[in-house]
Amino acid sequence: MTDIAELETQTLAAIAAAADEAALEAVRVGALGKKGGISALLSTLGKMSPDERKTEGAKINALKDRAAEAIAARRDVLQAQALEKRLSAETLDVTLPVQETGQELGRIHPISQVMDELTAIFADMGFSVAEGPDIESDDYNFTKLNFPEGHPAREMHDTFFFAPGEGGKRKLLRTHTSPVQVRTMLSKAPPIRVICPGRTYRCDSDQTHTPMFHQVEGLVIDETTHMGHLKWALEEFLKSFFEVTSVKMRFRPSFFPFTEPSAEVDVQCRRQGGDIRFGEGEDWMEILGCGMVHPNVLRNCGLDPDKYQGFAFGVGIDRLAMLKYGMSDLRAFFEADVRWLTHYGFRPLDFPTLAGGLSG
Ligand code: DAH
């Protein structure tokens, strides 16, 4: 009798003192397991008289049930405490600012962004992208484009020449993307419809000029393309690029050795303070050069000018970026200042498309 009462007191105290589920399990094994205290008591029943067995058996079984109940109740409490502890340790403040990973912190340079925008716009009109090297021959950069030796137009390009190589010929850093026209006509049969974005170089530096800058060239050659098509293509391009519903353009007669007739295109705009808006206003801004490809250039590139004709245009990409995104100093584009890039750069996954939006 005392045995049973004592065992109950001890067992219940141990259950109450169990600090976690593992400790509680140890108590359970110590009391109800095969070698446990209560199980040991039960095994004494065999040696008792039938009457004794009846009364003692009932008491021991009742103790066993109470112990099992107390263990189950304690387990519920311990499980609830453990859950509570885990929940408070794993709380998340959803109002904290999101920490961006390195990949999300990176920015696309405005020049790359504008090149991607131009590519999206012209790809939609059926143009493909052609590229050429930064180091060019004098022949491709000038002669084949109808700049005769000694022509004053050559001087206007402030060319970076390399030291003369074999045969005394000097290579140069291309001063415009027009040599890619030559390369394209020499390597592909018409119909040709390409844009050629890339780096160009001239010995010049101030707020709006850097020795390295970017241009995109356009070239269309077939048997029927005329200036009306040129005008349409430029208008579509400017509307898409500046994301406006209409643009007014003005074609001013000009001179480029590689086009005849040649024109410079101004776009209607409004200047307000430091801001420029396109698609409205009374001001004009010069934006690109263009024209019909000169018969001499076609001939120099192996095409018969009596059969083939087409247009070309050339635009400064950096200037387009400055006009669209409002930067005033071109030099900052190339200073690799992370603060500038964080401010003016674009998110890498917001790739420009005509369907999804060009500038995000
Ligand atoms: N290559 C010219 C330049 O850099 C720009 C240009 C003007 C390109 C007229 C053209 C064009 O294709 O038709 O000054």
CSV table of C-alpha atoms and ligand atoms in Angstrom, one decimal:
chain,number,residue,atom,x,y,z
A,1,MET,CA,0.0,0.0,0.0
A,2,THR,CA,2.7,2.5,1.1
A,3,ASP,CA,4.7,1.3,-2.0
A,4,ILE,CA,1.9,2.3,-4.3
A,5,ALA,CA,1.2,5.6,-2.7
A,6,GLU,CA,4.9,6.5,-2.6
A,7,LEU,CA,5.4,5.4,-6.2
A,8,GLU,CA,2.5,7.6,-7.3
A,9,THR,CA,3.9,10.6,-5.5
A,10,GLN,CA,7.3,10.1,-7.0
A,11,THR,CA,6.0,9.4,-10.5
A,12,LEU,CA,3.7,12.4,-10.6
A,13,ALA,CA,6.4,14.7,-9.3
A,14,ALA,CA,8.8,13.4,-11.9
A,15,ILE,CA,6.2,14.0,-14.6
A,16,ALA,CA,5.6,17.5,-13.4
A,17,ALA,CA,9.3,18.2,-13.3
A,18,ALA,CA,10.1,17.0,-16.8
A,19,ALA,CA,11.3,20.0,-18.7
A,20,ASP,CA,11.0,18.7,-22.2
A,21,GLU,CA,9.6,15.8,-24.2
A,22,ALA,CA,12.8,13.8,-24.0
A,23,ALA,CA,12.9,14.1,-20.1
A,24,LEU,CA,9.2,13.1,-20.0
A,25,GLU,CA,9.8,10.1,-22.2
A,26,ALA,CA,12.6,9.0,-19.7
A,27,VAL,CA,10.1,9.3,-16.9
A,28,ARG,CA,7.5,7.3,-18.8
A,29,VAL,CA,10.0,4.5,-19.5
A,30,GLY,CA,11.1,4.6,-15.8
A,31,ALA,CA,7.5,4.1,-14.6
A,32,LEU,CA,5.6,2.2,-17.4
A,33,GLY,CA,8.4,0.7,-19.4
A,34,LYS,CA,9.1,-3.1,-19.3
A,35,LYS,CA,11.5,-2.5,-16.4
A,36,GLY,CA,9.6,0.4,-15.0
A,37,GLY,CA,8.5,0.8,-11.3
A,38,ILE,CA,4.8,0.4,-12.0
A,39,SER,CA,5.4,-2.6,-14.3
A,40,ALA,CA,7.6,-4.1,-11.5
A,41,LEU,CA,4.6,-3.7,-9.0
A,42,LEU,CA,2.3,-5.4,-11.5
A,43,SER,CA,4.7,-8.4,-11.7
A,44,THR,CA,4.3,-9.0,-7.9
A,45,LEU,CA,0.6,-9.8,-8.5
A,46,GLY,CA,1.4,-13.4,-9.5
A,47,LYS,CA,2.7,-14.2,-6.0
A,48,MET,CA,-0.4,-12.9,-4.2
A,49,SER,CA,-3.5,-14.8,-3.0
A,50,PRO,CA,-6.5,-14.4,-5.3
A,51,ASP,CA,-8.2,-12.0,-2.9
A,52,GLU,CA,-5.2,-9.8,-2.5
A,53,ARG,CA,-4.6,-9.9,-6.2
A,54,LYS,CA,-8.1,-8.5,-6.8
A,55,THR,CA,-7.7,-5.5,-4.5
A,56,GLU,CA,-4.0,-4.8,-5.2
A,57,GLY,CA,-4.4,-5.4,-8.9
A,58,ALA,CA,-7.2,-2.8,-9.1
A,59,LYS,CA,-5.0,-0.2,-7.2
A,60,ILE,CA,-2.0,-0.8,-9.3
A,61,ASN,CA,-3.9,-0.6,-12.6
A,62,ALA,CA,-5.6,2.6,-11.4
A,63,LEU,CA,-2.1,4.0,-10.7
A,64,LYS,CA,-1.0,2.9,-14.1
A,65,ASP,CA,-3.9,4.8,-15.7
A,66,ARG,CA,-3.3,7.9,-13.7
A,67,ALA,CA,0.4,7.9,-14.5
A,68,ALA,CA,-0.4,7.5,-18.2
A,69,GLU,CA,-3.0,10.3,-18.1
A,70,ALA,CA,-0.6,12.6,-16.3
A,71,ILE,CA,2.1,11.9,-18.9
A,72,ALA,CA,-0.2,12.6,-21.8
A,73,ALA,CA,-1.3,15.9,-20.2
A,74,ARG,CA,2.3,16.9,-19.5
A,75,ARG,CA,3.2,16.1,-23.1
A,76,ASP,CA,0.5,18.4,-24.4
A,77,VAL,CA,1.8,21.2,-22.3
A,78,LEU,CA,5.4,20.6,-23.3
A,79,GLN,CA,4.5,20.4,-27.0
A,80,ALA,CA,2.5,23.7,-26.8
A,81,GLN,CA,5.5,25.4,-25.0
A,82,ALA,CA,7.9,24.1,-27.7
A,83,LEU,CA,5.7,25.4,-30.5
A,84,GLU,CA,5.4,28.8,-28.8
A,85,LYS,CA,9.1,29.0,-28.4
A,86,ARG,CA,9.8,28.2,-32.0
A,87,LEU,CA,7.2,30.6,-33.3
A,88,SER,CA,8.7,33.5,-31.3
A,89,ALA,CA,12.2,32.5,-32.4
A,90,GLU,CA,11.2,32.5,-36.1
A,91,THR,CA,9.1,35.7,-36.2
A,92,LEU,CA,9.6,37.8,-39.3
A,93,ASP,CA,9.0,41.5,-39.5
A,94,VAL,CA,7.3,41.9,-42.8
A,95,THR,CA,7.5,45.7,-42.6
A,96,LEU,CA,11.4,45.6,-42.8
A,97,PRO,CA,12.8,46.8,-46.1
A,98,VAL,CA,13.7,43.9,-48.5
A,99,GLN,CA,17.4,43.1,-48.6
A,100,GLU,CA,18.4,42.9,-52.3
A,101,THR,CA,20.9,40.3,-53.3
A,102,GLY,CA,23.9,41.1,-55.4
A,103,GLN,CA,22.1,40.1,-58.6
A,104,GLU,CA,19.2,42.4,-57.8
A,105,LEU,CA,21.5,45.3,-56.9
A,106,GLY,CA,23.2,45.2,-60.3
A,107,ARG,CA,22.1,47.8,-62.8
A,108,ILE,CA,22.1,47.9,-66.6
A,109,HIS,CA,23.9,50.9,-67.9
A,110,PRO,CA,21.6,53.4,-69.8
A,111,ILE,CA,23.7,52.9,-73.0
A,112,SER,CA,23.0,49.1,-72.9
A,113,GLN,CA,19.4,49.8,-72.1
A,114,VAL,CA,19.0,52.2,-75.0
A,115,MET,CA,20.7,49.7,-77.3
A,116,ASP,CA,18.3,47.0,-76.2
A,117,GLU,CA,15.4,49.4,-76.8
A,118,LEU,CA,16.6,50.2,-80.3
A,119,THR,CA,17.1,46.6,-81.0
A,120,ALA,CA,13.5,45.8,-79.8
A,121,ILE,CA,12.0,48.6,-82.0
A,122,PHE,CA,13.9,47.8,-85.2
A,123,ALA,CA,13.6,44.0,-84.7
A,124,ASP,CA,9.8,44.6,-84.8
A,125,MET,CA,10.2,46.3,-88.2
A,126,GLY,CA,12.2,43.3,-89.5
A,127,PHE,CA,15.7,44.6,-89.0
A,128,SER,CA,18.5,42.4,-87.8
A,129,VAL,CA,21.6,43.5,-85.9
A,130,ALA,CA,25.0,43.7,-87.6
A,131,GLU,CA,28.4,44.3,-85.9
A,132,GLY,CA,31.9,45.3,-86.9
A,133,PRO,CA,35.2,45.8,-85.2
A,134,ASP,CA,36.3,49.0,-83.4
A,135,ILE,CA,39.6,49.0,-85.2
A,136,GLU,CA,38.9,49.6,-88.8
A,137,SER,CA,40.8,50.1,-92.0
A,138,ASP,CA,40.9,53.6,-93.6
A,139,ASP,CA,39.3,52.0,-96.6
A,140,TYR,CA,36.2,50.8,-94.8
A,141,ASN,CA,35.9,53.9,-92.5
A,142,PHE,CA,36.4,56.4,-95.3
A,143,THR,CA,37.3,55.4,-98.8
A,144,LYS,CA,34.6,52.9,-99.6
A,145,LEU,CA,32.1,55.4,-98.0
A,146,ASN,CA,33.0,57.8,-100.8
A,147,PHE,CA,35.4,60.0,-98.7
A,148,PRO,CA,38.1,60.6,-101.4
A,149,GLU,CA,41.7,60.8,-100.2
A,150,GLY,CA,42.3,64.4,-99.0
A,151,HIS,CA,38.6,65.2,-98.8
A,152,PRO,CA,37.9,67.8,-96.1
A,153,ALA,CA,35.1,65.6,-94.7
A,154,ARG,CA,37.9,63.3,-93.4
A,155,GLU,CA,39.4,66.1,-91.3
A,156,MET,CA,36.0,66.7,-89.6
A,157,HIS,CA,36.2,63.2,-88.0
A,158,ASP,CA,39.1,63.9,-85.6
A,159,THR,CA,40.3,60.4,-86.2
A,160,PHE,CA,42.6,58.4,-83.8
A,161,PHE,CA,45.1,56.7,-86.1
A,162,PHE,CA,47.4,53.8,-85.2
A,163,ALA,CA,51.1,53.8,-86.2
A,164,PRO,CA,51.5,52.7,-89.9
A,165,GLY,CA,51.7,48.9,-90.3
A,166,GLU,CA,52.7,46.8,-93.3
A,167,GLY,CA,52.7,48.7,-96.6
A,168,GLY,CA,52.6,52.0,-94.6
A,169,LYS,CA,48.8,51.6,-94.1
A,170,ARG,CA,47.4,53.1,-90.9
A,171,LYS,CA,44.5,51.4,-89.0
A,172,LEU,CA,42.2,53.6,-87.1
A,173,LEU,CA,39.5,53.6,-84.4
A,174,ARG,CA,36.3,53.8,-86.4
A,175,THR,CA,34.9,57.3,-86.2
A,176,HIS,CA,31.3,56.2,-87.0
A,177,THR,CA,29.3,53.0,-87.4
A,178,SER,CA,29.0,53.5,-91.2
A,179,PRO,CA,31.9,51.0,-92.0
A,180,VAL,CA,29.5,48.3,-90.8
A,181,GLN,CA,27.3,49.3,-93.8
A,182,VAL,CA,30.3,48.5,-96.0
A,183,ARG,CA,30.9,45.2,-94.3
A,184,THR,CA,27.2,44.2,-94.6
A,185,MET,CA,27.0,45.0,-98.3
A,186,LEU,CA,30.2,43.2,-99.0
A,187,SER,CA,29.0,40.0,-97.2
A,188,LYS,CA,25.3,39.8,-97.8
A,189,ALA,CA,23.1,40.0,-100.9
A,190,PRO,CA,20.2,42.4,-100.9
A,191,PRO,CA,17.5,42.7,-99.6
A,192,ILE,CA,19.4,44.1,-96.6
A,193,ARG,CA,17.7,45.5,-93.5
A,194,VAL,CA,20.1,46.0,-90.6
A,195,ILE,CA,20.9,48.2,-87.6
A,196,CYS,CA,24.5,48.4,-86.4
A,197,PRO,CA,24.9,49.7,-82.9
A,198,GLY,CA,28.4,50.1,-81.4
A,199,ARG,CA,31.3,52.1,-80.1
A,200,THR,CA,32.8,54.9,-82.1
A,201,TYR,CA,35.8,57.1,-81.4
A,202,ARG,CA,36.9,60.7,-82.0
A,203,CYS,CA,39.5,62.9,-80.5
A,204,ASP,CA,37.0,65.2,-78.7
A,205,SER,CA,36.0,65.8,-75.1
A,206,ASP,CA,33.6,68.2,-73.4
A,207,GLN,CA,30.2,68.1,-71.7
A,208,THR,CA,28.5,66.5,-74.7
A,209,HIS,CA,31.5,64.8,-76.3
A,210,THR,CA,33.7,61.9,-75.1
A,211,PRO,CA,36.5,60.3,-77.0
A,212,MET,CA,34.5,57.1,-77.1
A,213,PHE,CA,30.8,57.3,-77.8
A,214,HIS,CA,28.1,55.2,-79.3
A,215,GLN,CA,26.2,55.2,-82.6
A,216,VAL,CA,23.6,53.2,-84.3
A,217,GLU,CA,23.5,52.9,-88.0
A,218,GLY,CA,20.6,51.8,-90.1
A,219,LEU,CA,20.8,50.4,-93.6
A,220,VAL,CA,18.1,49.2,-96.0
A,221,ILE,CA,19.0,48.0,-99.5
A,222,ASP,CA,16.7,46.5,-102.1
A,223,GLU,CA,15.4,47.5,-105.5
A,224,THR,CA,12.6,49.8,-104.5
A,225,THR,CA,13.2,51.4,-101.1
A,226,HIS,CA,12.9,55.2,-101.3
A,227,MET,CA,13.0,58.3,-99.0
A,228,GLY,CA,9.3,57.9,-98.1
A,229,HIS,CA,10.2,54.5,-96.5
A,230,LEU,CA,13.0,56.2,-94.7
A,231,LYS,CA,10.7,58.9,-93.3
A,232,TRP,CA,8.2,56.3,-92.1
A,233,ALA,CA,10.8,54.1,-90.5
A,234,LEU,CA,12.3,57.1,-88.6
A,235,GLU,CA,8.9,58.3,-87.5
A,236,GLU,CA,8.0,54.9,-86.1
A,237,PHE,CA,11.3,54.6,-84.4
A,238,LEU,CA,11.1,58.0,-82.8
A,239,LYS,CA,7.5,57.5,-81.6
A,240,SER,CA,8.4,54.1,-80.1
A,241,PHE,CA,11.6,55.3,-78.6
A,242,PHE,CA,10.3,58.4,-76.9
A,243,GLU,CA,7.0,56.6,-76.1
A,244,VAL,CA,4.8,59.2,-77.6
A,245,THR,CA,1.8,58.9,-79.9
A,246,SER,CA,3.0,61.3,-82.6
A,247,VAL,CA,6.2,63.1,-83.5
A,248,LYS,CA,6.8,65.9,-86.0
A,249,MET,CA,10.0,65.7,-88.0
A,250,ARG,CA,11.8,68.2,-90.2
A,251,PHE,CA,14.2,67.1,-92.9
A,252,ARG,CA,16.9,69.6,-93.5
A,253,PRO,CA,19.2,69.2,-96.6
A,254,SER,CA,22.7,68.3,-95.5
A,255,PHE,CA,25.9,66.7,-96.7
A,256,PHE,CA,27.4,63.3,-96.1
A,257,PRO,CA,29.8,61.8,-98.6
A,258,PHE,CA,28.0,58.4,-98.4
A,259,THR,CA,24.4,59.5,-99.1
A,260,GLU,CA,22.8,61.5,-101.9
A,261,PRO,CA,20.5,63.2,-101.1
A,262,SER,CA,21.5,63.7,-97.5
A,263,ALA,CA,19.4,65.1,-94.7
A,264,GLU,CA,19.5,66.0,-91.1
A,265,VAL,CA,16.4,65.3,-89.1
A,266,ASP,CA,15.1,67.6,-86.4
A,267,VAL,CA,12.3,66.5,-84.0
A,268,GLN,CA,9.7,68.8,-82.6
A,269,CYS,CA,10.0,69.3,-78.9
A,270,ARG,CA,9.3,71.6,-76.0
A,271,ARG,CA,12.1,72.8,-73.7
A,272,GLN,CA,10.9,73.6,-70.2
A,273,GLY,CA,13.6,74.7,-67.8
A,274,GLY,CA,16.1,71.8,-68.1
A,275,ASP,CA,13.4,69.4,-69.4
A,276,ILE,CA,12.8,68.4,-73.0
A,277,ARG,CA,9.5,66.9,-74.1
A,278,PHE,CA,9.0,65.2,-77.4
A,279,GLY,CA,5.8,65.0,-79.4
A,280,GLU,CA,4.7,68.6,-78.5
A,281,GLY,CA,6.0,72.2,-78.5
A,282,GLU,CA,7.4,74.7,-80.9
A,283,ASP,CA,11.2,73.9,-80.7
A,284,TRP,CA,13.3,71.7,-82.9
A,285,MET,CA,16.1,69.4,-81.9
A,286,GLU,CA,18.6,67.9,-84.4
A,287,ILE,CA,18.6,64.2,-83.8
A,288,LEU,CA,20.2,62.2,-86.7
A,289,GLY,CA,21.7,62.2,-90.1
A,290,CYS,CA,20.3,60.1,-93.0
A,291,GLY,CA,19.9,59.9,-96.7
A,292,MET,CA,19.8,57.6,-99.8
A,293,VAL,CA,22.9,55.5,-100.1
A,294,HIS,CA,25.3,57.1,-102.6
A,295,PRO,CA,25.7,55.1,-105.9
A,296,ASN,CA,29.5,55.3,-105.5
A,297,VAL,CA,29.1,53.5,-102.1
A,298,LEU,CA,26.9,50.8,-103.6
A,299,ARG,CA,29.4,50.4,-106.4
A,300,ASN,CA,32.4,50.3,-104.0
A,301,CYS,CA,30.6,47.5,-102.1
A,302,GLY,CA,30.0,45.4,-105.3
A,303,LEU,CA,26.3,46.3,-105.8
A,304,ASP,CA,24.9,47.6,-109.1
A,305,PRO,CA,23.5,51.1,-108.4
A,306,ASP,CA,21.2,50.8,-111.5
A,307,LYS,CA,19.6,47.8,-109.8
A,308,TYR,CA,19.8,48.5,-106.1
A,309,GLN,CA,19.0,51.4,-103.9
A,310,GLY,CA,18.2,52.1,-100.3
A,311,PHE,CA,18.6,54.4,-97.3
A,312,ALA,CA,20.9,54.8,-94.4
A,313,PHE,CA,20.8,56.7,-91.1
A,314,GLY,CA,23.1,57.3,-88.2
A,315,VAL,CA,22.1,58.3,-84.6
A,316,GLY,CA,24.2,59.1,-81.5
A,317,ILE,CA,23.0,56.6,-78.9
A,318,ASP,CA,24.5,58.5,-75.9
A,319,ARG,CA,22.5,61.6,-76.9
A,320,LEU,CA,19.4,59.5,-77.3
A,321,ALA,CA,19.9,58.2,-73.7
A,322,MET,CA,20.6,61.7,-72.4
A,323,LEU,CA,17.4,63.1,-74.1
A,324,LYS,CA,15.2,60.3,-72.9
A,325,TYR,CA,16.5,59.8,-69.4
A,326,GLY,CA,17.5,63.4,-68.6
A,327,MET,CA,21.3,63.2,-67.9
A,328,SER,CA,23.1,66.4,-68.7
A,329,ASP,CA,26.8,65.4,-68.7
A,330,LEU,CA,27.9,62.7,-71.1
A,331,ARG,CA,31.3,62.3,-69.3
A,332,ALA,CA,29.5,60.8,-66.2
A,333,PHE,CA,28.4,57.9,-68.5
A,334,PHE,CA,31.9,56.5,-68.5
A,335,GLU,CA,33.2,57.3,-65.0
A,336,ALA,CA,32.0,54.0,-63.6
A,337,ASP,CA,30.6,55.7,-60.5
A,338,VAL,CA,28.3,53.2,-58.8
A,339,ARG,CA,26.2,56.0,-57.3
A,340,TRP,CA,25.4,57.3,-60.8
A,341,LEU,CA,24.7,53.8,-62.1
A,342,THR,CA,22.4,53.0,-59.2
A,343,HIS,CA,20.5,56.2,-59.9
A,344,TYR,CA,20.3,56.1,-63.7
A,345,GLY,CA,20.7,52.3,-64.3
A,346,PHE,CA,18.0,49.8,-65.1
A,347,ARG,CA,16.9,46.6,-63.4
A,348,PRO,CA,18.4,43.6,-65.2
A,349,LEU,CA,15.2,41.6,-65.4
A,350,ASP,CA,13.2,44.5,-66.9
A,351,PHE,CA,14.2,43.7,-70.5
A,352,PRO,CA,12.7,46.2,-73.0
A,353,THR,CA,10.1,44.9,-75.3
A,354,LEU,CA,7.5,46.7,-77.4
A,355,ALA,CA,4.8,44.5,-75.9
A,356,GLY,CA,5.9,44.8,-72.3
A,357,GLY,CA,7.1,48.4,-72.3
A,358,LEU,CA,10.4,49.8,-73.4
A,359,SER,CA,11.6,51.6,-70.2
A,360,GLY,CA,9.7,49.6,-67.6
B,1,DAH,N1,28.2,58.5,-90.1
B,1,DAH,C1,27.7,59.8,-89.8
B,1,DAH,C2,28.5,60.5,-88.7
B,1,DAH,O1,29.0,59.9,-87.8
B,1,DAH,C3,26.3,59.7,-89.3
B,1,DAH,C4,25.4,59.3,-90.5
B,1,DAH,C5,24.8,60.3,-91.3
B,1,DAH,C6,25.2,58.0,-90.8
B,1,DAH,C7,24.0,59.9,-92.3
B,1,DAH,C8,24.4,57.6,-91.9
B,1,DAH,C9,23.8,58.6,-92.7
B,1,DAH,O2,24.2,56.4,-92.3
B,1,DAH,O3,23.0,58.3,-93.7
B,1,DAH,O4,28.6,61.7,-88.7
